[in-house]
Amino acid sequence: MTANPTRVLVLNSGSSSVKYQLLDMAESRRLAVGLVERIGEETSRLVHTPLATGGARRVHEGPMADHDAALKAVAAELAADGLGLDSPQLAAIGHRVVHGGLKFTEPTVIDEVVLKEIERLVPVAPLHNPANITGIRTAQALRPDLPQIAVFDTAFHTTMPEYAARYAIDVATADAHRIRRYGFHGTSHAYVSRRTARLLGKDPSEVNVIVLHLGNGASASAVAGGRCVDTSMGLTPLEGLVMGTRSGDIDPAVTFHLKRVAGMSADEIDELLNKRSGLVGLCGDNDMREIRRRIDEGDKAAALAFDIYIHRLKKYLGAYTAVLGRVDAVAFTAGVGENAAPVRAAAMAGLEGLGMAVDADRNAVRSDEPRLISPEGARVAVAVVPTDEELEIAQQTYALVTA
Ligand code: AMP
């Protein structure tokens, strides 16, 4: 008798990259992790770490024409470790899908109807959904017999009340074009808000948490009793916090102004706000480490970029405090949130009136574990909670196929 399959492969397909992890859910361990970058270019690169065998990281450089070639290369790497995709121990493949609109509120078994719906959402996620679809089709071709599960970045936010999700524009126009706040990074906000509750020794239903996912992309969410009630990203991931290369909140009239006065096209404005704004637009760097180094050297542009970034964070902390009424915890996560102590200290500075503060010694500790950084006895628990979107996708995928 063969045991039930317990492995899940998680695929996160970007326009020119694929990130992957193979996990064993019964043993709660990662067997392999890796990344293919620059798909479609001469300089494609695959980095594979075989955690199960404890072997050394393997790097392959050389052209990979498309996602099909990339996934086949990944499959070959896994096979070399005895973890091939043909293994009967593989239970399912879990795919990160960025935009699930309003239809997909839960992880979903992918069939042609589901794929059509993900395709129908391409106009609201032109950069992400096509890559996700390509990844799914390629994986289906490799293992047509296996359940393929979509886990949507938007799903966690579908609980937002209508008054938080609807923009104050003409209802007929908004509805005709499906314009509303969807929110993104939902898998991370779900994982981190739940993990924060556990850190406090509570059930998620008992706590109100503000999650600050601060990576190159950044978003905040207000989570009341385990349900998202507001989030900073909107129709697209452009809205909200100041990000590595995105502006976040801006007067929409700036866009008409750029068109009418500067003669820029819609595509040029899109590129400006998504790729040449945020920290990189303000000071030329989007890496918080580099920005802090420049500030230490007295660089004024870097200091102003940092202050603008922090000011926006504080505005959202205040807004979400009001939205939630009572805040039990603030959780910092993702590249900046997990690593940049000066960002956490600055974001919390002066918020004692909201019951929020950071203990300098606790904040300085470096660790991969969830931890509290607020002073003993603080009204609001301030925490650093490393995110793990791949684990969350694997758990949701496995739960669905074993239900
Ligand atoms: P993510 O998108 O979550 O991978 O976050 C990437 C960003 O995290 C980078 O662009 C950096 O700005 C930031 N980051 C990563 N490591 C550190 C660190 N040690 N200190 C400050 N910022 C960091």
GROMACS .gro file of C-alpha atoms and ligand atoms in nm:
model
  426
    1MET     CA    1   0.000   0.000   0.000
    2THR     CA    2   0.140   0.342  -0.090
    3ALA     CA    3   0.111   0.622   0.165
    4ASN     CA    4  -0.094   0.929   0.081
    5PRO     CA    5   0.110   1.189  -0.106
    6THR     CA    6   0.225   1.469   0.125
    7ARG     CA    7   0.438   1.694  -0.096
    8VAL     CA    8   0.330   2.025  -0.242
    9LEU     CA    9   0.515   2.223  -0.508
   10VAL     CA   10   0.452   2.597  -0.482
   11LEU     CA   11   0.502   2.804  -0.797
   12ASN     CA   12   0.513   3.182  -0.806
   13SER     CA   13   0.539   3.275  -1.176
   14GLY     CA   14   0.629   3.633  -1.263
   15SER     CA   15   0.658   3.782  -1.610
   16SER     CA   16   1.023   3.677  -1.643
   17SER     CA   17   1.079   3.467  -1.331
   18VAL     CA   18   0.959   3.161  -1.145
   19LYS     CA   19   1.010   3.113  -0.772
   20TYR     CA   20   0.945   2.765  -0.640
   21GLN     CA   21   0.948   2.559  -0.323
   22LEU     CA   22   0.885   2.192  -0.267
   23LEU     CA   23   0.748   2.120   0.080
   24ASP     CA   24   0.660   1.806   0.269
   25MET     CA   25   0.345   1.887   0.462
   26ALA     CA   26   0.348   1.576   0.683
   27GLU     CA   27   0.700   1.648   0.803
   28SER     CA   28   0.655   2.028   0.797
   29ARG     CA   29   0.976   2.080   0.608
   30ARG     CA   30   1.105   2.237   0.294
   31LEU     CA   31   1.273   1.994   0.057
   32ALA     CA   32   1.397   2.236  -0.207
   33VAL     CA   33   1.374   2.606  -0.292
   34GLY     CA   34   1.478   2.795  -0.600
   35LEU     CA   35   1.438   3.074  -0.846
   36VAL     CA   36   1.462   3.115  -1.223
   37GLU     CA   37   1.527   3.471  -1.336
   38ARG     CA   38   1.544   3.651  -1.670
   39ILE     CA   39   1.335   3.396  -1.857
   40GLY     CA   40   1.331   3.478  -2.228
   41GLU     CA   41   1.673   3.643  -2.219
   42GLU     CA   42   2.020   3.515  -2.308
   43THR     CA   43   2.124   3.546  -1.945
   44SER     CA   44   1.858   3.328  -1.776
   45ARG     CA   45   1.971   3.193  -1.441
   46LEU     CA   46   1.844   2.913  -1.220
   47VAL     CA   47   1.946   2.894  -0.855
   48HIS     CA   48   1.844   2.572  -0.681
   49THR     CA   49   1.896   2.481  -0.316
   50PRO     CA   50   1.838   2.113  -0.233
   51LEU     CA   51   1.747   2.141   0.135
   52ALA     CA   52   1.641   1.775   0.168
   53THR     CA   53   1.981   1.640   0.073
   54GLY     CA   54   2.173   1.922   0.241
   55GLY     CA   55   2.363   1.961  -0.086
   56ALA     CA   56   2.524   2.281  -0.207
   57ARG     CA   57   2.332   2.550  -0.393
   58ARG     CA   58   2.345   2.491  -0.769
   59VAL     CA   59   2.348   2.774  -1.023
   60HIS     CA   60   2.281   2.730  -1.395
   61GLU     CA   61   2.325   3.012  -1.640
   62GLY     CA   62   2.220   3.006  -2.003
   63PRO     CA   63   1.920   3.099  -2.216
   64MET     CA   64   1.576   2.968  -2.122
   65ALA     CA   65   1.335   3.075  -2.392
   66ASP     CA   66   1.009   3.062  -2.197
   67HIS     CA   67   0.831   2.939  -1.884
   68ASP     CA   68   0.808   2.593  -2.034
   69ALA     CA   69   1.187   2.571  -2.061
   70ALA     CA   70   1.225   2.719  -1.713
   71LEU     CA   71   0.986   2.472  -1.548
   72LYS     CA   72   1.149   2.181  -1.729
   73ALA     CA   73   1.485   2.296  -1.593
   74VAL     CA   74   1.334   2.316  -1.242
   75ALA     CA   75   1.188   1.966  -1.284
   76ALA     CA   76   1.531   1.835  -1.386
   77GLU     CA   77   1.693   1.990  -1.079
   78LEU     CA   78   1.431   1.835  -0.851
   79ALA     CA   79   1.473   1.498  -1.025
   80ALA     CA   80   1.849   1.514  -0.968
   81ASP     CA   81   1.775   1.526  -0.594
   82GLY     CA   82   1.534   1.233  -0.618
   83LEU     CA   83   1.239   1.473  -0.586
   84GLY     CA   84   1.113   1.461  -0.946
   85LEU     CA   85   0.772   1.596  -1.041
   86ASP     CA   86   0.675   1.245  -1.153
   87SER     CA   87   0.693   1.133  -0.789
   88PRO     CA   88   0.377   0.968  -0.652
   89GLN     CA   89   0.449   1.161  -0.331
   90LEU     CA   90   0.355   1.489  -0.496
   91ALA     CA   91  -0.001   1.575  -0.384
   92ALA     CA   92  -0.059   1.899  -0.572
   93ILE     CA   93   0.091   2.210  -0.724
   94GLY     CA   94  -0.006   2.539  -0.560
   95HIS     CA   95   0.010   2.851  -0.776
   96ARG     CA   96   0.025   3.207  -0.655
   97VAL     CA   97  -0.225   3.403  -0.864
   98VAL     CA   98  -0.214   3.777  -0.816
   99HIS     CA   99  -0.564   3.885  -0.914
  100GLY     CA  100  -0.872   3.679  -0.836
  101GLY     CA  101  -1.123   3.965  -0.853
  102LEU     CA  102  -1.427   3.916  -0.632
  103LYS     CA  103  -1.508   3.564  -0.746
  104PHE     CA  104  -1.221   3.384  -0.582
  105THR     CA  105  -1.240   3.416  -0.207
  106GLU     CA  106  -1.077   3.079  -0.134
  107PRO     CA  107  -0.804   2.858  -0.279
  108THR     CA  108  -0.950   2.701  -0.590
  109VAL     CA  109  -0.891   2.384  -0.793
  110ILE     CA  110  -0.792   2.504  -1.139
  111ASP     CA  111  -0.994   2.389  -1.439
  112GLU     CA  112  -1.066   2.553  -1.775
  113VAL     CA  113  -1.349   2.764  -1.630
  114VAL     CA  114  -1.122   2.895  -1.352
  115LEU     CA  115  -0.845   2.967  -1.603
  116LYS     CA  116  -1.091   3.163  -1.820
  117GLU     CA  117  -1.190   3.374  -1.519
  118ILE     CA  118  -0.824   3.444  -1.433
  119GLU     CA  119  -0.781   3.544  -1.798
  120ARG     CA  120  -1.086   3.770  -1.778
  121LEU     CA  121  -0.907   3.960  -1.501
  122VAL     CA  122  -0.600   4.037  -1.715
  123PRO     CA  123  -0.718   4.397  -1.784
  124VAL     CA  124  -0.698   4.473  -1.409
  125ALA     CA  125  -0.368   4.284  -1.360
  126PRO     CA  126  -0.188   4.315  -1.694
  127LEU     CA  127   0.160   4.251  -1.553
  128HIS     CA  128   0.081   3.959  -1.327
  129ASN     CA  129  -0.210   3.741  -1.435
  130PRO     CA  130  -0.068   3.651  -1.781
  131ALA     CA  131   0.251   3.520  -1.616
  132ASN     CA  132   0.047   3.325  -1.361
  133ILE     CA  133  -0.158   3.168  -1.641
  134THR     CA  134   0.156   3.069  -1.831
  135GLY     CA  135   0.295   2.906  -1.516
  136ILE     CA  136  -0.027   2.713  -1.460
  137ARG     CA  137  -0.051   2.589  -1.821
  138THR     CA  138   0.311   2.478  -1.818
  139ALA     CA  139   0.268   2.290  -1.490
  140GLN     CA  140  -0.054   2.130  -1.617
  141ALA     CA  141   0.133   2.001  -1.921
  142LEU     CA  142   0.402   1.849  -1.698
  143ARG     CA  143   0.157   1.676  -1.463
  144PRO     CA  144  -0.194   1.672  -1.618
  145ASP     CA  145  -0.313   1.420  -1.359
  146LEU     CA  146  -0.228   1.633  -1.056
  147PRO     CA  147  -0.458   1.886  -0.882
  148GLN     CA  148  -0.338   2.239  -0.955
  149ILE     CA  149  -0.458   2.491  -0.698
  150ALA     CA  150  -0.476   2.868  -0.736
  151VAL     CA  151  -0.415   3.075  -0.423
  152PHE     CA  152  -0.510   3.435  -0.487
  153ASP     CA  153  -0.334   3.747  -0.356
  154THR     CA  154  -0.668   3.923  -0.344
  155ALA     CA  155  -0.865   3.652  -0.161
  156PHE     CA  156  -0.793   3.762   0.196
  157HIS     CA  157  -0.923   4.111   0.116
  158THR     CA  158  -1.260   4.002  -0.021
  159THR     CA  159  -1.402   4.036   0.333
  160MET     CA  160  -1.363   4.415   0.318
  161PRO     CA  161  -1.694   4.592   0.368
  162GLU     CA  162  -1.838   4.763   0.063
  163TYR     CA  163  -1.774   5.109   0.211
  164ALA     CA  164  -1.401   5.031   0.233
  165ALA     CA  165  -1.375   4.867  -0.108
  166ARG     CA  166  -1.580   5.107  -0.321
  167TYR     CA  167  -1.421   5.423  -0.459
  168ALA     CA  168  -1.637   5.734  -0.446
  169ILE     CA  169  -1.686   5.757  -0.822
  170ASP     CA  170  -1.988   5.709  -1.047
  171VAL     CA  171  -2.124   5.366  -0.959
  172ALA     CA  172  -2.223   5.265  -1.314
  173THR     CA  173  -1.878   5.350  -1.453
  174ALA     CA  174  -1.703   5.174  -1.166
  175ASP     CA  175  -1.914   4.861  -1.202
  176ALA     CA  176  -1.889   4.849  -1.581
  177HIS     CA  177  -1.509   4.836  -1.552
  178ARG     CA  178  -1.487   4.643  -1.222
  179ILE     CA  179  -1.313   4.939  -1.057
  180ARG     CA  180  -1.285   4.898  -0.680
  181ARG     CA  181  -1.028   4.829  -0.410
  182TYR     CA  182  -0.913   4.468  -0.436
  183GLY     CA  183  -0.589   4.479  -0.236
  184PHE     CA  184  -0.284   4.256  -0.281
  185HIS     CA  185  -0.021   4.068  -0.073
  186GLY     CA  186  -0.327   3.897   0.079
  187THR     CA  187  -0.148   3.567   0.140
  188SER     CA  188   0.112   3.754   0.344
  189HIS     CA  189  -0.144   3.962   0.536
  190ALA     CA  190  -0.339   3.644   0.617
  191TYR     CA  191  -0.032   3.453   0.733
  192VAL     CA  192   0.119   3.740   0.934
  193SER     CA  193  -0.205   3.843   1.106
  194ARG     CA  194  -0.266   3.484   1.217
  195ARG     CA  195   0.096   3.433   1.324
  196THR     CA  196   0.080   3.757   1.524
  197ALA     CA  197  -0.227   3.631   1.711
  198ARG     CA  198  -0.036   3.313   1.793
  199LEU     CA  199   0.262   3.517   1.915
  200LEU     CA  200   0.021   3.686   2.158
  201GLY     CA  201  -0.118   3.348   2.264
  202LYS     CA  202  -0.459   3.436   2.122
  203ASP     CA  203  -0.697   3.309   1.858
  204PRO     CA  204  -0.706   3.529   1.543
  205SER     CA  205  -1.075   3.594   1.611
  206GLU     CA  206  -0.981   3.771   1.936
  207VAL     CA  207  -0.735   4.028   1.805
  208ASN     CA  208  -0.724   4.338   1.586
  209VAL     CA  209  -0.398   4.371   1.395
  210ILE     CA  210  -0.246   4.629   1.163
  211VAL     CA  211  -0.010   4.445   0.927
  212LEU     CA  212   0.262   4.647   0.755
  213HIS     CA  213   0.402   4.441   0.466
  214LEU     CA  214   0.706   4.651   0.373
  215GLY     CA  215   0.902   4.497   0.090
  216ASN     CA  216   0.992   4.644  -0.247
  217GLY     CA  217   0.614   4.652  -0.291
  218ALA     CA  218   0.444   4.762   0.030
  219SER     CA  219   0.094   4.751   0.173
  220ALA     CA  220  -0.088   4.791   0.501
  221SER     CA  221  -0.400   4.612   0.615
  222ALA     CA  222  -0.644   4.642   0.903
  223VAL     CA  223  -0.747   4.297   1.025
  224ALA     CA  224  -1.032   4.272   1.275
  225GLY     CA  225  -1.078   3.935   1.441
  226GLY     CA  226  -0.903   3.754   1.155
  227ARG     CA  227  -1.092   3.933   0.875
  228CYS     CA  228  -0.947   4.205   0.655
  229VAL     CA  229  -1.152   4.525   0.687
  230ASP     CA  230  -0.929   4.760   0.488
  231THR     CA  231  -0.608   4.756   0.290
  232SER     CA  232  -0.392   5.017   0.124
  233MET     CA  233  -0.350   4.874  -0.227
  234GLY     CA  234  -0.644   4.925  -0.458
  235LEU     CA  235  -0.752   4.834  -0.809
  236THR     CA  236  -0.383   4.771  -0.871
  237PRO     CA  237  -0.079   4.749  -0.641
  238LEU     CA  238   0.000   5.118  -0.710
  239GLU     CA  239  -0.210   5.273  -0.433
  240GLY     CA  240  -0.116   5.328  -0.071
  241LEU     CA  241   0.227   5.332   0.091
  242VAL     CA  242   0.544   5.473  -0.061
  243MET     CA  243   0.718   5.172  -0.220
  244GLY     CA  244   1.054   5.090  -0.376
  245THR     CA  245   0.955   5.218  -0.719
  246ARG     CA  246   0.580   5.300  -0.687
  247SER     CA  247   0.437   5.631  -0.573
  248GLY     CA  248   0.154   5.496  -0.360
  249ASP     CA  249  -0.121   5.752  -0.289
  250ILE     CA  250  -0.125   6.050  -0.520
  251ASP     CA  251  -0.385   6.305  -0.631
  252PRO     CA  252  -0.538   6.141  -0.942
  253ALA     CA  253  -0.532   6.483  -1.107
  254VAL     CA  254  -0.152   6.450  -1.129
  255THR     CA  255  -0.213   6.203  -1.411
  256PHE     CA  256  -0.432   6.443  -1.616
  257HIS     CA  257  -0.179   6.716  -1.550
  258LEU     CA  258   0.106   6.498  -1.680
  259LYS     CA  259  -0.100   6.417  -1.989
  260ARG     CA  260  -0.223   6.770  -2.063
  261VAL     CA  261   0.074   6.978  -1.952
  262ALA     CA  262   0.371   6.742  -1.991
  263GLY     CA  263   0.227   6.562  -2.296
  264MET     CA  264   0.288   6.218  -2.151
  265SER     CA  265   0.092   5.915  -2.273
  266ALA     CA  266  -0.102   5.682  -2.043
  267ASP     CA  267   0.174   5.422  -2.079
  268GLU     CA  268   0.443   5.675  -1.994
  269ILE     CA  269   0.254   5.788  -1.683
  270ASP     CA  270   0.198   5.424  -1.585
  271GLU     CA  271   0.570   5.361  -1.615
  272LEU     CA  272   0.656   5.678  -1.421
  273LEU     CA  273   0.427   5.596  -1.127
  274ASN     CA  274   0.504   5.223  -1.113
  275LYS     CA  275   0.874   5.212  -1.200
  276ARG     CA  276   1.031   5.554  -1.146
  277SER     CA  277   0.855   5.679  -0.836
  278GLY     CA  278   0.855   5.585  -0.468
  279LEU     CA  279   1.197   5.571  -0.305
  280VAL     CA  280   1.380   5.534  -0.637
  281GLY     CA  281   1.205   5.841  -0.779
  282LEU     CA  282   1.276   6.044  -0.468
  283CYS     CA  283   1.644   5.962  -0.420
  284GLY     CA  284   1.761   5.721  -0.690
  285ASP     CA  285   1.776   5.415  -0.462
  286ASN     CA  286   1.502   5.171  -0.368
  287ASP     CA  287   1.705   4.954  -0.132
  288MET     CA  288   1.650   5.063   0.227
  289ARG     CA  289   2.003   4.951   0.323
  290GLU     CA  290   2.153   5.188   0.068
  291ILE     CA  291   1.919   5.469   0.173
  292ARG     CA  292   2.019   5.431   0.539
  293ARG     CA  293   2.389   5.428   0.442
  294ARG     CA  294   2.345   5.750   0.245
  295ILE     CA  295   2.156   5.913   0.534
  296ASP     CA  296   2.444   5.824   0.766
  297GLU     CA  297   2.674   6.007   0.524
  298GLY     CA  298   2.455   6.316   0.537
  299ASP     CA  299   2.274   6.271   0.204
  300LYS     CA  300   1.973   6.510   0.201
  301ALA     CA  301   1.774   6.345  -0.081
  302ALA     CA  302   1.794   6.007   0.092
  303ALA     CA  303   1.688   6.164   0.424
  304LEU     CA  304   1.386   6.331   0.262
  305ALA     CA  305   1.287   6.007   0.085
  306PHE     CA  306   1.302   5.826   0.421
  307ASP     CA  307   1.092   6.094   0.591
  308ILE     CA  308   0.826   6.079   0.316
  309TYR     CA  309   0.819   5.698   0.347
  310ILE     CA  310   0.774   5.717   0.725
  311HIS     CA  311   0.516   5.995   0.712
  312ARG     CA  312   0.295   5.782   0.483
  313LEU     CA  313   0.332   5.483   0.717
  314LYS     CA  314   0.220   5.695   1.013
  315LYS     CA  315  -0.083   5.819   0.823
  316TYR     CA  316  -0.194   5.461   0.762
  317LEU     CA  317  -0.125   5.362   1.123
  318GLY     CA  318  -0.349   5.647   1.237
  319ALA     CA  319  -0.618   5.573   0.980
  320TYR     CA  320  -0.631   5.202   1.058
  321THR     CA  321  -0.633   5.271   1.432
  322ALA     CA  322  -0.951   5.469   1.370
  323VAL     CA  323  -1.093   5.202   1.137
  324LEU     CA  324  -1.032   4.925   1.393
  325GLY     CA  325  -1.129   5.126   1.702
  326ARG     CA  326  -0.906   4.907   1.916
  327VAL     CA  327  -0.563   4.788   1.800
  328ASP     CA  328  -0.404   4.492   1.976
  329ALA     CA  329  -0.097   4.458   1.760
  330VAL     CA  330   0.107   4.614   1.481
  331ALA     CA  331   0.310   4.360   1.281
  332PHE     CA  332   0.605   4.453   1.061
  333THR     CA  333   0.692   4.209   0.783
  334ALA     CA  334   0.873   4.159   0.445
  335GLY     CA  335   1.223   4.275   0.349
  336VAL     CA  336   1.213   4.623   0.504
  337GLY     CA  337   0.971   4.542   0.786
  338GLU     CA  338   1.171   4.239   0.900
  339ASN     CA  339   1.518   4.387   0.864
  340ALA     CA  340   1.516   4.765   0.891
  341ALA     CA  341   1.508   4.852   1.263
  342PRO     CA  342   1.539   5.228   1.187
  343VAL     CA  343   1.218   5.214   0.979
  344ARG     CA  344   1.029   5.045   1.263
  345ALA     CA  345   1.164   5.292   1.519
  346ALA     CA  346   1.082   5.596   1.304
  347ALA     CA  347   0.733   5.471   1.214
  348MET     CA  348   0.647   5.428   1.581
  349ALA     CA  349   0.816   5.746   1.707
  350GLY     CA  350   0.563   5.987   1.858
  351LEU     CA  351   0.275   5.737   1.853
  352GLU     CA  352   0.270   5.687   2.231
  353GLY     CA  353  -0.072   5.854   2.230
  354LEU     CA  354  -0.198   5.558   2.025
  355GLY     CA  355  -0.037   5.318   2.273
  356MET     CA  356   0.235   5.230   2.021
  357ALA     CA  357   0.605   5.230   2.103
  358VAL     CA  358   0.923   5.039   2.030
  359ASP     CA  359   1.182   4.922   2.285
  360ALA     CA  360   1.522   5.014   2.140
  361ASP     CA  361   1.703   4.701   2.262
  362ARG     CA  362   1.430   4.463   2.145
  363ASN     CA  363   1.409   4.642   1.812
  364ALA     CA  364   1.784   4.597   1.756
  365VAL     CA  365   1.768   4.216   1.788
  366ARG     CA  366   1.813   4.035   1.456
  367SER     CA  367   1.622   3.708   1.425
  368ASP     CA  368   1.421   3.499   1.181
  369GLU     CA  369   1.162   3.430   1.451
  370PRO     CA  370   0.844   3.625   1.522
  371ARG     CA  371   0.914   3.857   1.815
  372LEU     CA  372   0.779   4.148   2.017
  373ILE     CA  373   0.963   4.479   1.999
  374SER     CA  374   0.726   4.689   2.212
  375PRO     CA  375   0.815   4.768   2.576
  376GLU     CA  376   0.691   4.536   2.850
  377GLY     CA  377   0.327   4.605   2.933
  378ALA     CA  378   0.261   4.822   2.625
  379ARG     CA  379  -0.105   4.874   2.531
  380VAL     CA  380  -0.036   4.775   2.168
  381ALA     CA  381   0.197   4.483   2.096
  382VAL     CA  382   0.443   4.583   1.822
  383ALA     CA  383   0.591   4.278   1.654
  384VAL     CA  384   0.826   4.167   1.379
  385VAL     CA  385   0.669   3.865   1.210
  386PRO     CA  386   0.858   3.721   0.912
  387THR     CA  387   0.618   3.645   0.633
  388ASP     CA  388   0.607   3.308   0.457
  389GLU     CA  389   0.382   3.328   0.154
  390GLU     CA  390   0.506   2.996   0.014
  391LEU     CA  391   0.421   2.809   0.334
  392GLU     CA  392   0.078   2.972   0.341
  393ILE     CA  393   0.015   2.874  -0.025
  394ALA     CA  394   0.135   2.518   0.046
  395GLN     CA  395  -0.087   2.488   0.354
  396GLN     CA  396  -0.394   2.619   0.173
  397THR     CA  397  -0.321   2.390  -0.123
  398TYR     CA  398  -0.270   2.083   0.094
  399ALA     CA  399  -0.577   2.156   0.305
  400LEU     CA  400  -0.788   2.173  -0.010
  401VAL     CA  401  -0.662   1.848  -0.165
  402THR     CA  402  -0.683   1.653   0.160
  403ALA     CA  403  -1.023   1.792   0.266
  404AMP     P1  404   1.097   4.206  -0.039
  404AMP     O1  405   1.023   4.270  -0.152
  404AMP     O2  406   1.009   4.167   0.075
  404AMP     O3  407   1.191   4.097  -0.081
  404AMP     O4  408   1.190   4.322   0.021
  404AMP     C1  409   1.301   4.371  -0.052
  404AMP     C2  410   1.351   4.499   0.013
  404AMP     O5  411   1.382   4.477   0.150
  404AMP     C3  412   1.480   4.552  -0.046
  404AMP     O6  413   1.455   4.633  -0.158
  404AMP     C4  414   1.538   4.634   0.068
  404AMP     O7  415   1.489   4.768   0.060
  404AMP     C5  416   1.481   4.573   0.192
  404AMP     N1  417   1.581   4.503   0.274
  404AMP     C6  418   1.624   4.376   0.261
  404AMP     N2  419   1.718   4.348   0.355
  404AMP     C7  420   1.732   4.460   0.430
  404AMP     C8  421   1.813   4.497   0.543
  404AMP     N3  422   1.899   4.411   0.599
  404AMP     N4  423   1.801   4.623   0.590
  404AMP     C9  424   1.715   4.711   0.534
  404AMP     N5  425   1.636   4.681   0.429
  404AMP    C10  426   1.643   4.559   0.377
   0.00000   0.00000   0.00000
